[in-house]
mmCIF file of C-alpha atoms in Angstrom:
data_model
loop_
_atom_site.group_PDB
_atom_site.id
_atom_site.type_symbol
_atom_site.label_atom_id
_atom_site.label_comp_id
_atom_site.label_asym_id
_atom_site.label_seq_id
_atom_site.Cartn_x
_atom_site.Cartn_y
_atom_site.Cartn_z
ATOM 1 C CA GLN H 1 25.875 -11.142 58.433
ATOM 2 C CA VAL H 2 24.306 -7.862 59.479
ATOM 3 C CA GLN H 3 21.597 -6.193 57.446
ATOM 4 C CA LEU H 4 20.026 -2.758 57.691
ATOM 5 C CA VAL H 5 16.572 -2.465 56.145
ATOM 6 C CA GLU H 6 15.073 0.977 55.648
ATOM 7 C CA SER H 7 11.486 1.996 55.006
ATOM 8 C CA GLY H 8 9.306 5.055 54.947
ATOM 9 C CA GLY H 9 10.579 7.169 52.080
ATOM 10 C CA GLY H 10 8.330 8.648 49.436
ATOM 11 C CA LEU H 11 6.950 11.771 47.827
ATOM 12 C CA VAL H 12 5.592 14.587 49.963
ATOM 13 C CA GLN H 13 4.684 18.222 49.420
ATOM 14 C CA ASP H 14 6.601 21.178 50.758
ATOM 15 C CA GLY H 15 5.842 21.448 54.492
ATOM 16 C CA GLY H 16 4.820 17.822 54.817
ATOM 17 C CA SER H 17 6.119 15.050 57.046
ATOM 18 C CA LEU H 18 7.646 11.605 56.669
ATOM 19 C CA ARG H 19 8.963 9.031 59.086
ATOM 20 C CA LEU H 20 11.862 6.796 58.165
ATOM 21 C CA SER H 21 12.648 3.521 59.913
ATOM 22 C CA CYS H 22 15.742 1.349 59.844
ATOM 23 C CA ALA H 23 15.966 -2.081 61.442
ATOM 24 C CA ALA H 24 19.273 -3.829 61.996
ATOM 25 C CA SER H 25 19.360 -7.611 62.111
ATOM 26 C CA GLY H 26 21.948 -10.363 62.300
ATOM 27 C CA ARG H 27 24.639 -11.390 64.732
ATOM 28 C CA ILE H 28 24.755 -8.078 66.551
ATOM 29 C CA PHE H 29 26.543 -7.876 69.866
ATOM 30 C CA TRP H 30 26.336 -4.144 70.457
ATOM 31 C CA ILE H 31 25.252 -1.088 68.522
ATOM 32 C CA ASN H 32 27.319 1.964 69.413
ATOM 33 C CA ALA H 33 25.527 4.496 67.276
ATOM 34 C CA MET H 34 22.915 4.678 64.562
ATOM 35 C CA GLY H 35 22.209 7.491 62.224
ATOM 36 C CA TRP H 36 20.896 8.852 58.979
ATOM 37 C CA TYR H 37 22.827 10.314 56.092
ATOM 38 C CA ARG H 38 21.593 11.695 52.794
ATOM 39 C CA GLN H 39 22.901 12.215 49.310
ATOM 40 C CA ALA H 40 21.350 14.497 46.725
ATOM 41 C CA PRO H 41 22.265 14.234 43.025
ATOM 42 C CA GLY H 42 25.678 15.756 42.400
ATOM 43 C CA ASN H 43 26.406 16.095 46.110
ATOM 44 C CA GLN H 44 28.450 14.124 48.593
ATOM 45 C CA ARG H 45 26.786 12.023 51.246
ATOM 46 C CA GLU H 46 26.242 14.117 54.366
ATOM 47 C CA PRO H 47 25.219 13.343 57.921
ATOM 48 C CA VAL H 48 21.680 14.263 58.929
ATOM 49 C CA ALA H 49 21.266 12.952 62.469
ATOM 50 C CA THR H 50 22.908 10.445 64.769
ATOM 51 C CA ILE H 51 22.010 8.865 68.093
ATOM 52 C CA LEU H 52 24.348 7.090 70.476
ATOM 53 C CA SER H 53 23.447 4.027 72.520
ATOM 54 C CA GLY H 54 22.894 6.250 75.566
ATOM 55 C CA GLY H 55 20.495 8.468 73.677
ATOM 56 C CA ILE H 56 22.701 11.455 72.900
ATOM 57 C CA THR H 57 21.675 12.974 69.587
ATOM 58 C CA ASN H 58 23.334 15.204 67.041
ATOM 59 C CA TYR H 59 21.772 17.001 64.083
ATOM 60 C CA ALA H 60 22.954 18.812 61.016
ATOM 61 C CA ASP H 61 22.262 22.530 61.286
ATOM 62 C CA SER H 62 19.993 22.375 58.248
ATOM 63 C CA VAL H 63 17.524 20.014 59.958
ATOM 64 C CA LYS H 64 17.613 21.197 63.589
ATOM 65 C CA GLY H 65 14.141 21.890 64.888
ATOM 66 C CA ARG H 66 12.501 19.996 62.018
ATOM 67 C CA PHE H 67 13.860 16.450 62.251
ATOM 68 C CA SER H 68 13.933 14.158 65.260
ATOM 69 C CA ILE H 69 15.910 10.932 65.604
ATOM 70 C CA SER H 70 14.959 8.204 68.043
ATOM 71 C CA ARG H 71 15.983 4.658 68.731
ATOM 72 C CA ASP H 72 14.463 1.443 70.060
ATOM 73 C CA ASN H 73 17.418 -0.490 71.451
ATOM 74 C CA ALA H 74 15.359 -3.621 72.054
ATOM 75 C CA LYS H 75 14.443 -3.746 68.369
ATOM 76 C CA ASN H 76 17.768 -2.450 67.021
ATOM 77 C CA THR H 77 15.730 0.124 65.143
ATOM 78 C CA VAL H 78 16.283 3.801 64.496
ATOM 79 C CA TYR H 79 13.659 6.296 63.343
ATOM 80 C CA LEU H 80 13.830 9.692 61.716
ATOM 81 C CA GLN H 81 10.757 11.876 62.027
ATOM 82 C CA MET H 82 10.962 14.594 59.387
ATOM 83 C CA ASN H 83 8.609 17.567 59.705
ATOM 84 C CA SER H 84 8.330 20.812 57.771
ATOM 85 C CA LEU H 85 10.053 19.205 54.834
ATOM 86 C CA LYS H 86 11.562 21.439 52.164
ATOM 87 C CA PRO H 87 12.476 20.742 48.535
ATOM 88 C CA GLU H 88 16.147 20.939 49.522
ATOM 89 C CA ASP H 89 15.614 17.891 51.744
ATOM 90 C CA THR H 90 15.144 15.809 48.592
ATOM 91 C CA ALA H 91 17.762 13.067 48.569
ATOM 92 C CA VAL H 92 18.397 9.390 49.048
ATOM 93 C CA TYR H 93 18.506 8.769 52.787
ATOM 94 C CA TYR H 94 20.837 6.082 54.108
ATOM 95 C CA CYS H 95 20.773 4.393 57.476
ATOM 96 C CA ASN H 96 24.103 3.798 59.211
ATOM 97 C CA ALA H 97 25.012 1.638 62.180
ATOM 98 C CA ASP H 98 28.315 1.598 64.040
ATOM 99 C CA LEU H 99 28.196 -1.828 65.639
ATOM 100 C CA THR H 100 30.100 -4.829 66.920
ATOM 101 C CA GLU H 101 29.158 -8.334 65.811
ATOM 102 C CA TYR H 102 29.408 -11.525 67.802
ATOM 103 C CA ILE H 103 32.824 -12.986 67.012
ATOM 104 C CA GLY H 104 33.606 -9.951 64.942
ATOM 105 C CA SER H 105 35.023 -6.503 64.893
ATOM 106 C CA ARG H 106 33.463 -3.095 65.186
ATOM 107 C CA ARG H 107 32.575 -1.538 61.859
ATOM 108 C CA ASP H 108 30.058 0.570 59.948
ATOM 109 C CA TYR H 109 27.101 -0.885 58.098
ATOM 110 C CA TRP H 110 24.873 0.883 55.593
ATOM 111 C CA GLY H 111 21.333 0.395 54.411
ATOM 112 C CA GLN H 112 20.344 0.321 50.763
ATOM 113 C CA GLY H 113 18.897 3.830 50.824
ATOM 114 C CA THR H 114 15.375 5.193 50.548
ATOM 115 C CA GLN H 115 14.307 8.060 48.303
ATOM 116 C CA VAL H 116 12.719 11.132 49.839
ATOM 117 C CA THR H 117 11.289 13.655 47.384
ATOM 118 C CA VAL H 118 9.767 16.953 48.483
ATOM 119 C CA SER H 119 7.798 18.790 45.819
ATOM 120 C CA SER H 120 7.391 22.550 45.818
#
């Protein structure tokens, strides 16, 4: 069984910074991509940033220049450095991994979510 465990959320003031971490564990053969999504109350879950195994990154327009995603392949861990946070960044942030298990198929896994609250 694969698990994604997130950490690093919390309460921060407008303009502040937070760093989220997500570690994948279990019978993992290969991780194709990891990323972060977020969901604010009343809204659909939306992609924030993704990073492929080769290091190619993609960001939502709303976070470009403020957020940075990185990955430690040896630790199966993905990070999201969030700078210049705004109240509209307030949401539950979910880690996602597109991976293949040993003796298994390729599929998506999700973390439990971590709350990020930015106060004005």
